[in-house]
Every structure is written in C-alpha cells, then in structure tokens.
Short mmCIF file of C-alpha atoms in Angstrom, two decimals:
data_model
loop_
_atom_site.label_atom_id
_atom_site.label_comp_id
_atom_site.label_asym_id
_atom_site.label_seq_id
_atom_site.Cartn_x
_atom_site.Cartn_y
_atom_site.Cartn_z
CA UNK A 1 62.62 91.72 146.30
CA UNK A 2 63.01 88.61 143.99
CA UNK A 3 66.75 89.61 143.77
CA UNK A 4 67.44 89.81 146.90
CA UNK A 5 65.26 87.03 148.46
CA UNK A 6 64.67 83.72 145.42
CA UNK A 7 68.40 82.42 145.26
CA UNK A 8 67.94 81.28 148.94
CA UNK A 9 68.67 77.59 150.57
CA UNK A 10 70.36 74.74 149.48
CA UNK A 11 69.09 71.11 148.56
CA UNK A 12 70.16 68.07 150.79
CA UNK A 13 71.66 64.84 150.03
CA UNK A 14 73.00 65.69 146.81
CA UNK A 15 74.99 67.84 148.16
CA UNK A 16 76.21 67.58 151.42
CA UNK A 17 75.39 64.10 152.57
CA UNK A 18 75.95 62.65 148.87
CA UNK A 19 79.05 64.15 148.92
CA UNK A 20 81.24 61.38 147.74
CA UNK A 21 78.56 61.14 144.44
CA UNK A 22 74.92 61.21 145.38
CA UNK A 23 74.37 57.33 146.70
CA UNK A 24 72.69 58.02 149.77
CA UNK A 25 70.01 55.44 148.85
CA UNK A 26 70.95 52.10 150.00
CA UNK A 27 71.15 48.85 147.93
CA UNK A 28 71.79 45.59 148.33
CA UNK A 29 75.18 46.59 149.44
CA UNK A 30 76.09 50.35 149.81
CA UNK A 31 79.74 52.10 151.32
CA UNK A 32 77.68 52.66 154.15
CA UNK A 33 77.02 48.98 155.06
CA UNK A 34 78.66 45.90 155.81
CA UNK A 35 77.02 43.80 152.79
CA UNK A 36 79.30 42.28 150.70
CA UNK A 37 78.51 41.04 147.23
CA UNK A 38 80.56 37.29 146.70
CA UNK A 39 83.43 36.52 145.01
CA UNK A 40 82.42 36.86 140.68
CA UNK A 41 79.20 38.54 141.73
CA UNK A 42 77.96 41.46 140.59
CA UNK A 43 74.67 43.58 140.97
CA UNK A 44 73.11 46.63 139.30
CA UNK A 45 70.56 48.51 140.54
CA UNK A 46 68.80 51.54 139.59
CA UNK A 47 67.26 54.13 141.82
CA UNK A 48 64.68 57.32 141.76
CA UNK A 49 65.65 59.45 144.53
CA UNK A 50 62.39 62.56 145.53
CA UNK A 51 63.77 65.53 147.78
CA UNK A 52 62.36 68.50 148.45
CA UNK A 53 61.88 71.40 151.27
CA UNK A 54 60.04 74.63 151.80
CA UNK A 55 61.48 76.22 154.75
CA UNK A 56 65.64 75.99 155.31
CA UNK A 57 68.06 77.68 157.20
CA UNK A 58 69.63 81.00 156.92
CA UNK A 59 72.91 80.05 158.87
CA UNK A 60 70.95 79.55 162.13
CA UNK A 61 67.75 81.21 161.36
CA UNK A 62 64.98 78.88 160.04
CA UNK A 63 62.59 80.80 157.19
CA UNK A 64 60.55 80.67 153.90
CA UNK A 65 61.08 81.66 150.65
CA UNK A 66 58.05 83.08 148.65
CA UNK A 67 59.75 83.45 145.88
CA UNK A 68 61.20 79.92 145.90
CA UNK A 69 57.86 77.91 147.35
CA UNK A 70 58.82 74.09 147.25
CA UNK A 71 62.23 73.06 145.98
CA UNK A 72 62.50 70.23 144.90
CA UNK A 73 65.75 67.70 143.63
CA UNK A 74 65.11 64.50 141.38
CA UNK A 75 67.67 61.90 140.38
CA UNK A 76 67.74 58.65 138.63
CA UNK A 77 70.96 56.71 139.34
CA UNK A 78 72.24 53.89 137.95
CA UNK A 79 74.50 51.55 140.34
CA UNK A 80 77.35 48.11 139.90
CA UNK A 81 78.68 46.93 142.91
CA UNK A 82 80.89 43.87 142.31
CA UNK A 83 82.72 41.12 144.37
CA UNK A 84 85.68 41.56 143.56
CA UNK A 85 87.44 38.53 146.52
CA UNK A 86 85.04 38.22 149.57
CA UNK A 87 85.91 40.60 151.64
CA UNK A 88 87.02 43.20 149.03
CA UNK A 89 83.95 44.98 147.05
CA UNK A 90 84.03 48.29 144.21
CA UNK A 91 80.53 50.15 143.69
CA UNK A 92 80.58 52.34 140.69
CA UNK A 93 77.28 55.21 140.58
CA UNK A 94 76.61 57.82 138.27
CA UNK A 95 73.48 59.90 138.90
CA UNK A 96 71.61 62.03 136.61
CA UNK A 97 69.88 64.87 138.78
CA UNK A 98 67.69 67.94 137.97
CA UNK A 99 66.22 70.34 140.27
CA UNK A 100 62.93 72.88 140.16
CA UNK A 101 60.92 75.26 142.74
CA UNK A 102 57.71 75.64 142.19
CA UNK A 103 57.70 79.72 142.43
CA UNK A 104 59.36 82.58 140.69
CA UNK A 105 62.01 82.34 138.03
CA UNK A 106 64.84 80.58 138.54
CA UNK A 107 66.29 78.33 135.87
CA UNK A 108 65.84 74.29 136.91
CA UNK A 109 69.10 72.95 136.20
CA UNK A 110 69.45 69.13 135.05
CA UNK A 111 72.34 67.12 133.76
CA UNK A 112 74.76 64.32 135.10
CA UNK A 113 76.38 65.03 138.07
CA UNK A 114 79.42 63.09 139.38
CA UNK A 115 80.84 59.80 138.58
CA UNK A 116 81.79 58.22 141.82
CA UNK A 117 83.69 54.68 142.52
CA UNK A 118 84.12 53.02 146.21
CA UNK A 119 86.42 50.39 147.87
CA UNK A 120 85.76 48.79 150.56
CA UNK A 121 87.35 46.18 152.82
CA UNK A 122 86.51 43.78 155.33
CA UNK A 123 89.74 44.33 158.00
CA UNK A 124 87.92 41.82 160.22
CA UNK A 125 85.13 39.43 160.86
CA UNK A 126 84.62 37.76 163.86
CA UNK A 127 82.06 36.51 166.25
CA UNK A 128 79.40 38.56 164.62
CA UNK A 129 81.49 41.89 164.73
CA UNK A 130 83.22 43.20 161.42
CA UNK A 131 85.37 46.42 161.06
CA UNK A 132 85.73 47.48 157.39
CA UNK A 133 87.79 50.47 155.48
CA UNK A 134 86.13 51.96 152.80
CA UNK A 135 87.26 54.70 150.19
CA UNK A 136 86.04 56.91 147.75
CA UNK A 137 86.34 59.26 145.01
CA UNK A 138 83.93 60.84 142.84
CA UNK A 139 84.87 63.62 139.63
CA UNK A 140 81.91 66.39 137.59
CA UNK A 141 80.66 64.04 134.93
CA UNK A 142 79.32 67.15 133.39
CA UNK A 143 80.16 70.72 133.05
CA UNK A 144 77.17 71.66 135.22
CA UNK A 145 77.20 75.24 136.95
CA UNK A 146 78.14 74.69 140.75
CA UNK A 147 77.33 78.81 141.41
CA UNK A 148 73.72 78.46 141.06
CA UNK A 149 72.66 77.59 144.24
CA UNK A 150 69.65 76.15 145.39
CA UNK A 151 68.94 75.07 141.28
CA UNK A 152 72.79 73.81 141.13
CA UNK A 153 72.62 70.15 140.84
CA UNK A 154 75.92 70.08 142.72
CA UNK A 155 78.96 71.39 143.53
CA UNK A 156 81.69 70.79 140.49
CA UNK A 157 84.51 69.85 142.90
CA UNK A 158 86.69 66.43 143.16
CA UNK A 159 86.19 64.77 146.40
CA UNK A 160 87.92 61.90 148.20
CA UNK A 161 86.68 60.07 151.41
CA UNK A 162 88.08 57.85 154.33
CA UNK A 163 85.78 55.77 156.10
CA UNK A 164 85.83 53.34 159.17
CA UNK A 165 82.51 51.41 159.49
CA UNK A 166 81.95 48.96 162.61
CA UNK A 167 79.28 46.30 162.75
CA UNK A 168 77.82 43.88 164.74
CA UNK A 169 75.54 41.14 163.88
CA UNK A 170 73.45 38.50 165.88
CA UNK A 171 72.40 35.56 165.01
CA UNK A 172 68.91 36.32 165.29
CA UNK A 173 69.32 38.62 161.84
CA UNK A 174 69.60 42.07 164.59
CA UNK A 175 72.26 44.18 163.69
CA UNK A 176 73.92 47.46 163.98
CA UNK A 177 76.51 49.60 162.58
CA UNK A 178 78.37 52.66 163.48
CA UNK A 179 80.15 54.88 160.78
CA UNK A 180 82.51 58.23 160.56
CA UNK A 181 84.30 59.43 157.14
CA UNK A 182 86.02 62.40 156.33
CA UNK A 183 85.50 64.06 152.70
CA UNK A 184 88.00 66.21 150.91
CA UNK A 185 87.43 68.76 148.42
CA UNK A 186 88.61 70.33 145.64
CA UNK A 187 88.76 74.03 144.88
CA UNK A 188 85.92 74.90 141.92
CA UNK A 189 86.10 77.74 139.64
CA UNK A 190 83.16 79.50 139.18
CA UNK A 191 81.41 81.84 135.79
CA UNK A 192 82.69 85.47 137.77
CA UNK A 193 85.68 87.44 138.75
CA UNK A 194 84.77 88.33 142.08
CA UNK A 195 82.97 87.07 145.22
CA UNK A 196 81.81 87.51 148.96
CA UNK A 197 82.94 84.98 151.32
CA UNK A 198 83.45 84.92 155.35
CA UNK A 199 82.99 88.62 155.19
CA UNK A 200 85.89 89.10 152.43
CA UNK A 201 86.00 90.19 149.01
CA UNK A 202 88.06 87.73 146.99
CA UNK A 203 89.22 88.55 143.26
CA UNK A 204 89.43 85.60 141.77
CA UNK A 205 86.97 82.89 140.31
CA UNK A 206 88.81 79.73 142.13
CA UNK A 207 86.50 79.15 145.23
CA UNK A 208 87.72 77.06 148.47
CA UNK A 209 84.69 74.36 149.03
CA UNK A 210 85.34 73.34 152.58
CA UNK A 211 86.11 69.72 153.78
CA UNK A 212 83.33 67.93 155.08
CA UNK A 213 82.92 64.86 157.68
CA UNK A 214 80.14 62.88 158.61
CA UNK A 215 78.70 59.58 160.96
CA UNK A 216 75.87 57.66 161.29
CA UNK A 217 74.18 54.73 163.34
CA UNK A 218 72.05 51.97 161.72
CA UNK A 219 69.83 49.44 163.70
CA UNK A 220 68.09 46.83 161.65
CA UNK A 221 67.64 43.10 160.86
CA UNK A 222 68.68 41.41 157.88
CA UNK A 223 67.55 37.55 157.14
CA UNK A 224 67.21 35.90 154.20
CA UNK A 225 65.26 37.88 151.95
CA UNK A 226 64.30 40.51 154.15
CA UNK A 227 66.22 43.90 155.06
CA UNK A 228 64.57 46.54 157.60
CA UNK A 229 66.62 49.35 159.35
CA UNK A 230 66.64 52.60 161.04
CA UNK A 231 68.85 55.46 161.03
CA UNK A 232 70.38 58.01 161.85
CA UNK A 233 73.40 60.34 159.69
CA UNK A 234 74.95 63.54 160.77
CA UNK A 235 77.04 65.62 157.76
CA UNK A 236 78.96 68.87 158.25
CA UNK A 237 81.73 71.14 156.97
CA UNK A 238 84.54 71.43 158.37
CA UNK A 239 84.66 75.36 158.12
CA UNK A 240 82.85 77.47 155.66
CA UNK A 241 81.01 80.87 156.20
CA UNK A 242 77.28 81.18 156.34
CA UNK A 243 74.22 82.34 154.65
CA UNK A 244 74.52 86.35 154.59
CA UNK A 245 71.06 87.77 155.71
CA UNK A 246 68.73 88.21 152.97
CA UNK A 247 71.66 87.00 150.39
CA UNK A 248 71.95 84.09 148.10
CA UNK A 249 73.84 80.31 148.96
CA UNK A 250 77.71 79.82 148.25
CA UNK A 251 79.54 76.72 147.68
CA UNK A 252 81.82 78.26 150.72
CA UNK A 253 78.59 77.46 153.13
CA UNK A 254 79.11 75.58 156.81
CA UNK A 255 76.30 73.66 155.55
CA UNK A 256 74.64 71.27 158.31
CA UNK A 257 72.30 68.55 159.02
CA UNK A 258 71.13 65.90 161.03
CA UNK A 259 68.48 63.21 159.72
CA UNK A 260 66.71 60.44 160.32
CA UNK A 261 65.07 57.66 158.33
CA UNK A 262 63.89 54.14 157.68
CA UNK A 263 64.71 51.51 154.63
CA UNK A 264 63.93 48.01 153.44
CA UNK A 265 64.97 45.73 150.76
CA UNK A 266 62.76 42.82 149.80
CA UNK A 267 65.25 40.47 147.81
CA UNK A 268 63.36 37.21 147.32
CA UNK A 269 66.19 35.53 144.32
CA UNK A 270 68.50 37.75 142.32
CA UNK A 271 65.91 40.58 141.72
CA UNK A 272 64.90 42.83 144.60
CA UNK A 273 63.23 45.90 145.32
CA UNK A 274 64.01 48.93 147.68
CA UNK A 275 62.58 51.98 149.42
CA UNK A 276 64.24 54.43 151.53
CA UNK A 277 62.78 57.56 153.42
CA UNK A 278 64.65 60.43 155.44
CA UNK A 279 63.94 63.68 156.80
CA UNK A 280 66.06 66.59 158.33
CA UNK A 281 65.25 66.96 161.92
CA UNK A 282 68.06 70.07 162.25
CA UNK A 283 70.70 71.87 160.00
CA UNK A 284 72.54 75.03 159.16
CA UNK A 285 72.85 76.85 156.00
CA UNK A 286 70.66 74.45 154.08
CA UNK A 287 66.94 73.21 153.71
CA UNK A 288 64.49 71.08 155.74
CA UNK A 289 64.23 68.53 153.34
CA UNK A 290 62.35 65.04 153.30
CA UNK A 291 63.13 62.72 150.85
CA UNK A 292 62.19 58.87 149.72
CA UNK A 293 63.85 57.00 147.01
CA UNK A 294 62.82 53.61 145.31
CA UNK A 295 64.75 51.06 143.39
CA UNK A 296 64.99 47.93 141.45
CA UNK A 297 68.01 45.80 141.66
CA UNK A 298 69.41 42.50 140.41
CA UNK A 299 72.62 40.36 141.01
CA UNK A 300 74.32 38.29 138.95
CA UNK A 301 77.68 36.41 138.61
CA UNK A 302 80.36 38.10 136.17
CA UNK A 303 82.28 35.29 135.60
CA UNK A 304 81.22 31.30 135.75
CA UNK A 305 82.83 28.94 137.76
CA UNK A 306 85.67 26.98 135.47
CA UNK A 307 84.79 23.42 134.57
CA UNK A 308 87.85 20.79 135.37
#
C-alpha cells in the first residue's frame, strides 16, 4: 500500500511557479513588478516562505494521501536587487528549501536549491503606462535529488525565461500590471537506468523536463510607504505526461495551477517589512497548496555620490 500510494503529489511554487529560482514572494522590487530600485541603490531582503497541501491532483483527479497527510515546503531566501541605471535593474536569489509530510516514511529532503539572477528593463514609460523586458536564468546550487518527488526540493534542471510585463499607474497610487513569460528547461539526469514516461519505457537516466509558461494580473496601490495588491498567476507545462493512477510524481509531469493571493509591503525609510499569501484555486498533476511568506528588507546605496 505505502509503495504504491506515499510518493504521491507535488509541492507548488518551488517548483512550477518558482521556476526561474523560487522568488515568488515579492519585495520591494521583484521580476514580476514594475519597481525599480535607483541608480547606485541596492536592497537585500530576506524571506521565510510556508507551503503546504493535503489533497492534490492525480492528473485530473483530486485525492488524499494517507500515507503522506500534510506536505509541507519551507524556504528561507536571501535576495539583492540593485540599480544598476534607472531603468535597468539585476536581482540575484538563492533559496535554501527543505520539505516534510507529516505521515509515513519518506525522507524530508533539505539543501540549497537554485541560484537564480534577473534583468530587467524599462522599454518605456509614459503617461503612467510602462512596458518592461525582463530575463532570467537560474542553475542547481546543490546536488539535490530532483527524482524524489513530492520530498524533492526541486527539479535539478537549468532554466531560462523571457518575460514581457505591462503596467499602468495612476496618479492616485492605483495600479495594475499584466505579465506572460516563457521558461526553458534543461534535460536532468536522474539516480536510475530506466523510467516510465507518457506511457513509454525509456532506457536511459537523462529525463526531458518540459518547458513551462506562465501570466498573471496584479491590481494594487502603491504610495509612499505603503504597498497593497491582489493577484492572480497561472503556470503550466508546455507538454509533459501525467500522474499514472495510483503511481508516484515525475519531473516529466504537465503540472498545473491557477492561484490567487494578496501582499503588502510597509516600507516607512530604508527598512521595510513584507507578507504575502496565495492559495491554489485549480491545478493538474500537483497539490492544493496555500502558502504565506514574510520578510524583512532594507535598501541602501552601493556607491556614494562623487564630491567635485
């Protein structure tokens, strides 16, 4: 029974909608915003991200697992985004994650996951409207086992992402912003000779981790030092086979989901504090998670102005 039934589900953020490296929470600014950090500024922030599901879906089929109970995924991240010229900003993250369930015997797995470093651009700004391109990349920091799945704090594969962000903001501090990316991925070679995948037998350990995309819509105000917003993000696969019936998760999974969730900053001077909250309202090949994350942050300047 506990063979054929514990190694069921998959965790959330970390590993389809954190994609790109596991920064879903939001900062002061994020690759999902159109913040900027000023010209020699800098700020670091630090984050505790809280995840965790009891029921998920089996491909389409929405269940339990006894033998799994509560599964739950922790991280700590630490973050730098810098000002690099106004409208050009680089966020560095690297999270350290570990995972648990709190039934039968799987192994938690902990460790640093993937290093991950953003660009992003501001390709106009105009009458309260701004259109910005933002990149990504993010490499394993850590030889953690990506065949483990749900306990597998990730997926060991190199990613890259493309990402078009719109926004408009009013003067009243009102704004909203509109978002679509496209995530590439690496094979990943996994601790086996052999596997089952879209109803094939494959002898080989190099494994095919499907390409991913994603959007998402964010209403909120921002004024002074007060940020509030809304949201809602949408991650998929773009392929992948799904959950065989009564069988364990693969890094080959269509995995699914569609969230929603609130956050707000309170940022009176240079230090600030965060909180973020989300939950999975529908998905595929992955579990009903809710999940809240708080943070510190605090911005600085790099380099001082030079004295004539």
């Amino acid at each position: 029974m506990i063979s054929s039934l514990h190694q069921k589900g998959l965790r959330l953020l970390g590993i389809l909608l954190t994609i790109a490296g596991s920064i879903s929470s939001a900062y002061a600014q994020m690759p999902n915003d159109a913040i900027y950090m000023g010209k020699k500024t800098a700020c670091l922030a630090v984050s505790y991200t809280h995840s965790s599901w009891d029921q998920y879906w089996e491909n389409t089929l929405k269940r339990e697992n006894l033998n799994i109970g509560t599964h739950t995924t922790q991280s700590i991240m630490p973050m730098l985004a810098v000002g690099i010229t106004k409208d050009l900003n680089a966020i560095v993250a690297l999270p350290y994650v570990w995972t648990q369930a709190s039934a039968g015997n799987l192994r938690w797995q902990k460790g640093v996951q993937d290093a991950s470093l953003w660009l992003k651009y501001r390709l106009l700004n105009k009458s309260g409207f701004s259109l910005h391109a933002i990149g990504g990349a993010s490499i394993p920091a850590s030889n953690y086992i990506p065949d483990f799945l749900p306990m597998s704090i990730g997926l060991q594969c190199k990613t890259a992402t493309a990402r078009l962000l719109a926004s408009y903001r009013h003067s009243s501090g009102i704004y909203l912003t509109a978002s679509g990316s496209y995530i590439f991925r690496s094979k990943i070679t996994i601790d086996r000779d052999s596997y089952q995948a879209d109803g094939k037998l494959y002898n080989t350990n190099k494994v095919s981790v499907p390409n991913a995309y994603d959007a998402s819509a964010r209403l909120g105000y921002l004024k002074k030092s007060i940020q509030a917003e809304g949201f809602i993000e949408y991650g998929a696969c773009d392929g992948g086979d799904n959950i065989r019936r009564n069988d364990m998760p693969f890094p080959s999974n269509n995995m699914k989901a569609t969230l929603v969730g609130l956050y707000a900053k309170f940022q009176p001077k240079n230090i600030g504090v965060n909180a973020r909250a989300s939950h999975v309202i529908s998905g595929q090949n992955m579990g009903q998670s809710t999940a809240f994350s708080v943070g510190v942050l605090y911005q600085f300047r790099y380099l001082k102005e030079a004295k004539n």
